[in-house]
PDB file of C-alpha atoms and ligand atoms in Angstrom:
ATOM      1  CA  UNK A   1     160.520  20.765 -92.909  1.00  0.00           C
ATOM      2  CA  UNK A   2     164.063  22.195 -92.431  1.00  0.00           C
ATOM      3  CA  UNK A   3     163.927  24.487 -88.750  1.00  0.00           C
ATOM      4  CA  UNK A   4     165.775  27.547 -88.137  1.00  0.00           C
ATOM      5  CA  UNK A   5     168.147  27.104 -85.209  1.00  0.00           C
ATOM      6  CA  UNK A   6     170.928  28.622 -83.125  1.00  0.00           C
ATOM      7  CA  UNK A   7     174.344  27.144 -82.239  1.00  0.00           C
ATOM      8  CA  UNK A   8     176.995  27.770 -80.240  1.00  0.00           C
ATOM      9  CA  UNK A   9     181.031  27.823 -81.757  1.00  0.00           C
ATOM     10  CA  UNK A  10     183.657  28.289 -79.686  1.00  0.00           C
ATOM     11  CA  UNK A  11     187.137  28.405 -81.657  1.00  0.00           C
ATOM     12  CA  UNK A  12     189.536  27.558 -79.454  1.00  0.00           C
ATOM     13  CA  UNK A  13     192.808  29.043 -78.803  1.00  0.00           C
ATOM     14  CA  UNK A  14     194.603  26.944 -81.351  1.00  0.00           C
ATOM     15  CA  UNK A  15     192.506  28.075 -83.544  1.00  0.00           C
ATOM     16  CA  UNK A  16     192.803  31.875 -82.657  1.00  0.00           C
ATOM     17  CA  UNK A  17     196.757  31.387 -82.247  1.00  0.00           C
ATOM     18  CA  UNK A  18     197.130  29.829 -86.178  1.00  0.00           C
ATOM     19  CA  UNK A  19     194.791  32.242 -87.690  1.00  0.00           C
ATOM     20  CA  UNK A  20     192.220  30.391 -88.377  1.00  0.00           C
ATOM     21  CA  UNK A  21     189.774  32.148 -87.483  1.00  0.00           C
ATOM     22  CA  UNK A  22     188.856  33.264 -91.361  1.00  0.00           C
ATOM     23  CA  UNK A  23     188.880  29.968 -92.185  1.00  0.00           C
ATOM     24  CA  UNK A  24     186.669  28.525 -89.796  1.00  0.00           C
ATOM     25  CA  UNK A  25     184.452  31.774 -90.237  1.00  0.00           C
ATOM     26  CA  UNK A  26     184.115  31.577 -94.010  1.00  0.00           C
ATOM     27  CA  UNK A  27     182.998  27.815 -94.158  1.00  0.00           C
ATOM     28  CA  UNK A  28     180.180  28.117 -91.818  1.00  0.00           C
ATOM     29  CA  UNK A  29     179.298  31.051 -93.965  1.00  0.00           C
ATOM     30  CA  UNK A  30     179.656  29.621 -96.901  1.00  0.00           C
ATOM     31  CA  UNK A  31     177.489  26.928 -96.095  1.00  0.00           C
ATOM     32  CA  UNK A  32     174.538  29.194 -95.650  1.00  0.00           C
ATOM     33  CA  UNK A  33     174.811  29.918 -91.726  1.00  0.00           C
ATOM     34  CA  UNK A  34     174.395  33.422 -90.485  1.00  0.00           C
ATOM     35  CA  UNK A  35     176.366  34.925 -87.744  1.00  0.00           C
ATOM     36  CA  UNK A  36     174.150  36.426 -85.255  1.00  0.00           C
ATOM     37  CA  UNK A  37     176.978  36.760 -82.396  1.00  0.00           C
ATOM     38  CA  UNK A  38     180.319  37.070 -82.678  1.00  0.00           C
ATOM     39  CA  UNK A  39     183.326  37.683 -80.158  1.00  0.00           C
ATOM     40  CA  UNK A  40     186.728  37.662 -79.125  1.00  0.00           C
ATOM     41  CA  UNK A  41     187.646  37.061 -75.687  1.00  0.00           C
ATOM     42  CA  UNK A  42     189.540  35.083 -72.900  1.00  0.00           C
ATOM     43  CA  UNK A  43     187.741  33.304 -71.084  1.00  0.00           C
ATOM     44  CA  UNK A  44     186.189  33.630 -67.787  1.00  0.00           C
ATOM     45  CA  UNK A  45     187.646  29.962 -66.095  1.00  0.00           C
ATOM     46  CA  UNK A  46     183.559  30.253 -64.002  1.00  0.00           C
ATOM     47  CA  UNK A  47     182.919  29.872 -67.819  1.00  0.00           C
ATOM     48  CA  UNK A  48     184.281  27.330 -68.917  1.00  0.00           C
ATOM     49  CA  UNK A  49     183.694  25.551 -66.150  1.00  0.00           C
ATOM     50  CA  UNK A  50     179.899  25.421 -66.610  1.00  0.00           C
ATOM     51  CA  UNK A  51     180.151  24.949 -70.375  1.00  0.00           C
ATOM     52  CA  UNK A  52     181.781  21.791 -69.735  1.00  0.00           C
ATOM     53  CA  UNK A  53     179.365  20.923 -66.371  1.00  0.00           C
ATOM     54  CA  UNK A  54     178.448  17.440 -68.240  1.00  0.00           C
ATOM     55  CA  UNK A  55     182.793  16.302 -68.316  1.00  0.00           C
ATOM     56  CA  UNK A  56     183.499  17.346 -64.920  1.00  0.00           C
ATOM     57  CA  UNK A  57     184.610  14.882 -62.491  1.00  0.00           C
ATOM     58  CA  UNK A  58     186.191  13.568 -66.210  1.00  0.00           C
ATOM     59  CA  UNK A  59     190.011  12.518 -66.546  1.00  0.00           C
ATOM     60  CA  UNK A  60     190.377  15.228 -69.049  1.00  0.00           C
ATOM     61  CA  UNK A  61     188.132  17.732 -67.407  1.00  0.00           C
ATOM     62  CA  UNK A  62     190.720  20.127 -65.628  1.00  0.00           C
ATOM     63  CA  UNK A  63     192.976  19.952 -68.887  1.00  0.00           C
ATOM     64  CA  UNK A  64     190.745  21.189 -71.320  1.00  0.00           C
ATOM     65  CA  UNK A  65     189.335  23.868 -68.810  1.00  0.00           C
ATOM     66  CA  UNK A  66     192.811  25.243 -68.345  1.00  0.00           C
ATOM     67  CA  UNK A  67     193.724  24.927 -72.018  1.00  0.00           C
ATOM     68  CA  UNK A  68     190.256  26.832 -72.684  1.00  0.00           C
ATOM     69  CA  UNK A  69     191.440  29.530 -70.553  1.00  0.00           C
ATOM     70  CA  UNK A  70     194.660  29.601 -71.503  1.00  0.00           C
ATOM     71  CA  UNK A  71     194.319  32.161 -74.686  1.00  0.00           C
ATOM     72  CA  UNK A  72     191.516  34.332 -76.057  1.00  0.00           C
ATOM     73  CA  UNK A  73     188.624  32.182 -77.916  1.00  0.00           C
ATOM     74  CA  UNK A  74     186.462  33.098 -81.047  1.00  0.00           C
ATOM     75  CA  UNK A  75     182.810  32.617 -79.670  1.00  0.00           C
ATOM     76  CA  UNK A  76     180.374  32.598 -82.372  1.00  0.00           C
ATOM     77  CA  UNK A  77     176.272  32.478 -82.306  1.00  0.00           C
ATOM     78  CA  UNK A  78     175.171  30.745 -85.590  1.00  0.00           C
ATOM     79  CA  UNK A  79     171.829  30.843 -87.387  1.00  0.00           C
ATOM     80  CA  UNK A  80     170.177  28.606 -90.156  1.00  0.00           C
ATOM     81  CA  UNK A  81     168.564  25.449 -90.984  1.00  0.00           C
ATOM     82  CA  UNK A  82     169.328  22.271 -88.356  1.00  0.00           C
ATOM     83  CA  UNK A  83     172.369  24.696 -87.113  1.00  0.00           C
ATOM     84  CA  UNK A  84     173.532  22.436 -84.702  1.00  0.00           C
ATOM     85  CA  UNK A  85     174.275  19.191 -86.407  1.00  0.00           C
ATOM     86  CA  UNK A  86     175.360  20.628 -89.854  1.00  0.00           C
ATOM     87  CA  UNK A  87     177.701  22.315 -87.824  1.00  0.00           C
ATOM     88  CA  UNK A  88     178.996  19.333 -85.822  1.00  0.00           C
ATOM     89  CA  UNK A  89     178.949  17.342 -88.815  1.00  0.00           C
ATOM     90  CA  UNK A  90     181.219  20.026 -90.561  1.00  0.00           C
ATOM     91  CA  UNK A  91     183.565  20.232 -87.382  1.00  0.00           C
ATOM     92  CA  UNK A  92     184.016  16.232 -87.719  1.00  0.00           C
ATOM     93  CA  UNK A  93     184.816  13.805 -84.983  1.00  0.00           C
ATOM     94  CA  UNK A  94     186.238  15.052 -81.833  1.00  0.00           C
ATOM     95  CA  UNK A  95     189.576  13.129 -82.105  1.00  0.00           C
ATOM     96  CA  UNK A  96     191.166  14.462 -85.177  1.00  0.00           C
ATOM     97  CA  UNK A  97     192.696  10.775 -85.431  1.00  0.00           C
ATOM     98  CA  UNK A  98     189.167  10.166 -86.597  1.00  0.00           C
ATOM     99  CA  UNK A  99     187.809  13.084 -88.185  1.00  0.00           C
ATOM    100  CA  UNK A 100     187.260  12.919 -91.678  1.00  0.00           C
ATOM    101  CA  UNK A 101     189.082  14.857 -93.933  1.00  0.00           C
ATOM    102  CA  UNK A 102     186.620  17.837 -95.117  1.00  0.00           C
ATOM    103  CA  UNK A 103     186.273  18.649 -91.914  1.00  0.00           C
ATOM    104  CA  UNK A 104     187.300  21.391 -89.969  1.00  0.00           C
ATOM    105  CA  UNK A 105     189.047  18.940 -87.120  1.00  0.00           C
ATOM    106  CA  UNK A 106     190.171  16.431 -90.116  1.00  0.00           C
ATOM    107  CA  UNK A 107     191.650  19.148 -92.311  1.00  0.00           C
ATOM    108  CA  UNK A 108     193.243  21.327 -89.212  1.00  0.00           C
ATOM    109  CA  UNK A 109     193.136  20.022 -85.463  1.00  0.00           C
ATOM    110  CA  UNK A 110     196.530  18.408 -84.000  1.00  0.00           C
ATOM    111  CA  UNK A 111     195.158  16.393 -80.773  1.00  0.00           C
ATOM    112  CA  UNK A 112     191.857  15.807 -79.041  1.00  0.00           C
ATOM    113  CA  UNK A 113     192.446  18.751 -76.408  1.00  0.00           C
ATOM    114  CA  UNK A 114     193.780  21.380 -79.637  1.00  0.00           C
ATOM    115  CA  UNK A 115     190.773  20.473 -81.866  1.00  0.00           C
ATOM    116  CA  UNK A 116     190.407  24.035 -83.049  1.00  0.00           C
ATOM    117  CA  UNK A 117     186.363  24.268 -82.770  1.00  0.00           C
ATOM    118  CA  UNK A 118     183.426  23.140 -80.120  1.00  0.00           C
ATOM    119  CA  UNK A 119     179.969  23.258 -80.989  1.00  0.00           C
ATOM    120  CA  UNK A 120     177.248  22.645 -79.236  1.00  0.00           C
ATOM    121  CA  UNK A 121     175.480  18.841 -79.060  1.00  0.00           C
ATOM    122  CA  UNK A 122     172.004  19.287 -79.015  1.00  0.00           C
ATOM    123  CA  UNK A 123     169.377  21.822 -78.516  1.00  0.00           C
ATOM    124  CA  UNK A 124     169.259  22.055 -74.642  1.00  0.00           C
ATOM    125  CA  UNK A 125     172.993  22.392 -75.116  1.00  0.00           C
ATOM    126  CA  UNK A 126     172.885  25.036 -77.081  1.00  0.00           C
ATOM    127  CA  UNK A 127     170.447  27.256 -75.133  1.00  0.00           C
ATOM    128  CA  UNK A 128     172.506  27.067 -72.219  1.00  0.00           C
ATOM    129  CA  UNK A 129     175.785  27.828 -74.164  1.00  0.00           C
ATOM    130  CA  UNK A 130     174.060  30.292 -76.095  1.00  0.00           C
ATOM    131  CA  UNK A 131     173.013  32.116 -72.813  1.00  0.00           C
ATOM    132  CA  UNK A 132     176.296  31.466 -71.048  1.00  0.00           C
ATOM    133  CA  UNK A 133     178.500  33.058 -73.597  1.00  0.00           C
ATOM    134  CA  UNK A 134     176.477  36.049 -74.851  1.00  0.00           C
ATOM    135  CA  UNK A 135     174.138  38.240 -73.416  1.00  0.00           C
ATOM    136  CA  UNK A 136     170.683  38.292 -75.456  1.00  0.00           C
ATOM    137  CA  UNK A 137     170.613  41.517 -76.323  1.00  0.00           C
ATOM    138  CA  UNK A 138     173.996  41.184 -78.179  1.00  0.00           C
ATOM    139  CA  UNK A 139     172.644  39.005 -80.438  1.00  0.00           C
ATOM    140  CA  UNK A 140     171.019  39.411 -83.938  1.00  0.00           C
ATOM    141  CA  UNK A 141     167.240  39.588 -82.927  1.00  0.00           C
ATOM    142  CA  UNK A 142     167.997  39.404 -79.178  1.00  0.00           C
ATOM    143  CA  UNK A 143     167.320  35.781 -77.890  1.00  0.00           C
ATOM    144  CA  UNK A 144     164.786  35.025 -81.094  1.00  0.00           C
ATOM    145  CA  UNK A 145     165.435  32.265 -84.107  1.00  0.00           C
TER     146      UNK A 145
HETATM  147  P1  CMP B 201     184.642  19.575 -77.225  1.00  0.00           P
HETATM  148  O1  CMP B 201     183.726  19.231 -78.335  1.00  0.00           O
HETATM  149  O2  CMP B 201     184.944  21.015 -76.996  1.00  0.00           O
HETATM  150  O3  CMP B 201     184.074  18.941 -75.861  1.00  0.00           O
HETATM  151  C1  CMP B 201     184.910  18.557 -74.781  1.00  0.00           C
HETATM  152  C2  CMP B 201     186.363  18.672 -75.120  1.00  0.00           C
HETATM  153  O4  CMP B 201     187.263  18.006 -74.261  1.00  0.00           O
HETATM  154  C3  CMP B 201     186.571  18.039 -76.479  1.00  0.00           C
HETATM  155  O5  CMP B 201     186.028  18.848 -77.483  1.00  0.00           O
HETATM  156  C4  CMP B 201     188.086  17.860 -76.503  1.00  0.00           C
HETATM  157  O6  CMP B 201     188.759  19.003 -77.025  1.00  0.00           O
HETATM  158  C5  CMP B 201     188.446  17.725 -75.024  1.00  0.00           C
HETATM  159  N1  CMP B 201     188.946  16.392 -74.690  1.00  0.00           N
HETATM  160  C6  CMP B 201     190.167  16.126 -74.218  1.00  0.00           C
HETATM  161  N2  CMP B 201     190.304  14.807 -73.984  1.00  0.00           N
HETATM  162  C7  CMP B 201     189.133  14.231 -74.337  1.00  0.00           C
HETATM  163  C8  CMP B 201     188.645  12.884 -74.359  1.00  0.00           C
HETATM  164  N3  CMP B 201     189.402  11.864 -73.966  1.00  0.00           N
HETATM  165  N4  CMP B 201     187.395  12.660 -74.811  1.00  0.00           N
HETATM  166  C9  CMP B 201     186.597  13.688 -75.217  1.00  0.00           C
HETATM  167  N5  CMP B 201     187.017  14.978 -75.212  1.00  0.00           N
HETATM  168  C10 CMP B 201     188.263  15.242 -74.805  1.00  0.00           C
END
């Protein structure tokens, strides 16, 4: 039985800064996923930070918080059937050396750190990125699949 879920997409600055935000938008769309928060914004480096708790203490942990920060972000809440992994399986690998092409990293991204897109790994992941990045009440149905 296929379960409604929520997911967490960030596009990242690169993303933002080639204008691919449409793009990204429109395949997650296409593909039957319903946006049920959606936002522009720079982010908060407290943030980013605690979206990336599990890579601190990481060699590439600073980095990508300060390249996170560095330009406004796309954050988007999506909705529909096994959200999370259909959308990390369209996002492809997280080294675009390895992401296959048909995929949002293996059609687009330029380096590990510019990868265009994050979503979230799993569903504790996503219900703390969910409620770090948006309040409930700005989402479609509040905090409810
Ligand atoms: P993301 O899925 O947002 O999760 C952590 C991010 O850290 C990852 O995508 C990459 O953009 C970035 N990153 C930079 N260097 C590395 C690395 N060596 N391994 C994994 N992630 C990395």
């Amino acid at each position: 039985m296929p379960k409604s879920e929520r997911t967490l997409v960030l596009v990242k600055p690169d993303g933002v800064q080639r204008g691919l935000v449409g793009e990204v938008v429109r395949r997650f769309e296409a593909r039957g996923f319903r946006i049920v928060g959606l936002k522009l914004m720079r982010a908060p480096k407290a943030t980013v930070e605690e979206h990336y708790a599990e890579h601190r203490g990481k060699p590439f942990f600073e980095g990508v918080v300060e390249y996170l920060c560095s330009d406004p972000v796309v954050v988007l809440a999506l909705q529909g059937h096994n959200a999370i992994r259909a959308c990390r399986a369209m996002m492809g690998a997280t080294d675009p050396a390895d992401a296959a092409p048909g995929t949002i990293r293996g059609d687009f991204a330029t380096s590990i750190e510019a990868n265009i897109v994050h979503g979230s790994a799993d569903t504790d992941a996503a219900r703390r990125e969910l409620g770090l990045w948006f309040n409930a009440s700005d989402l479609v149905n509040g905090g409810s699949v």
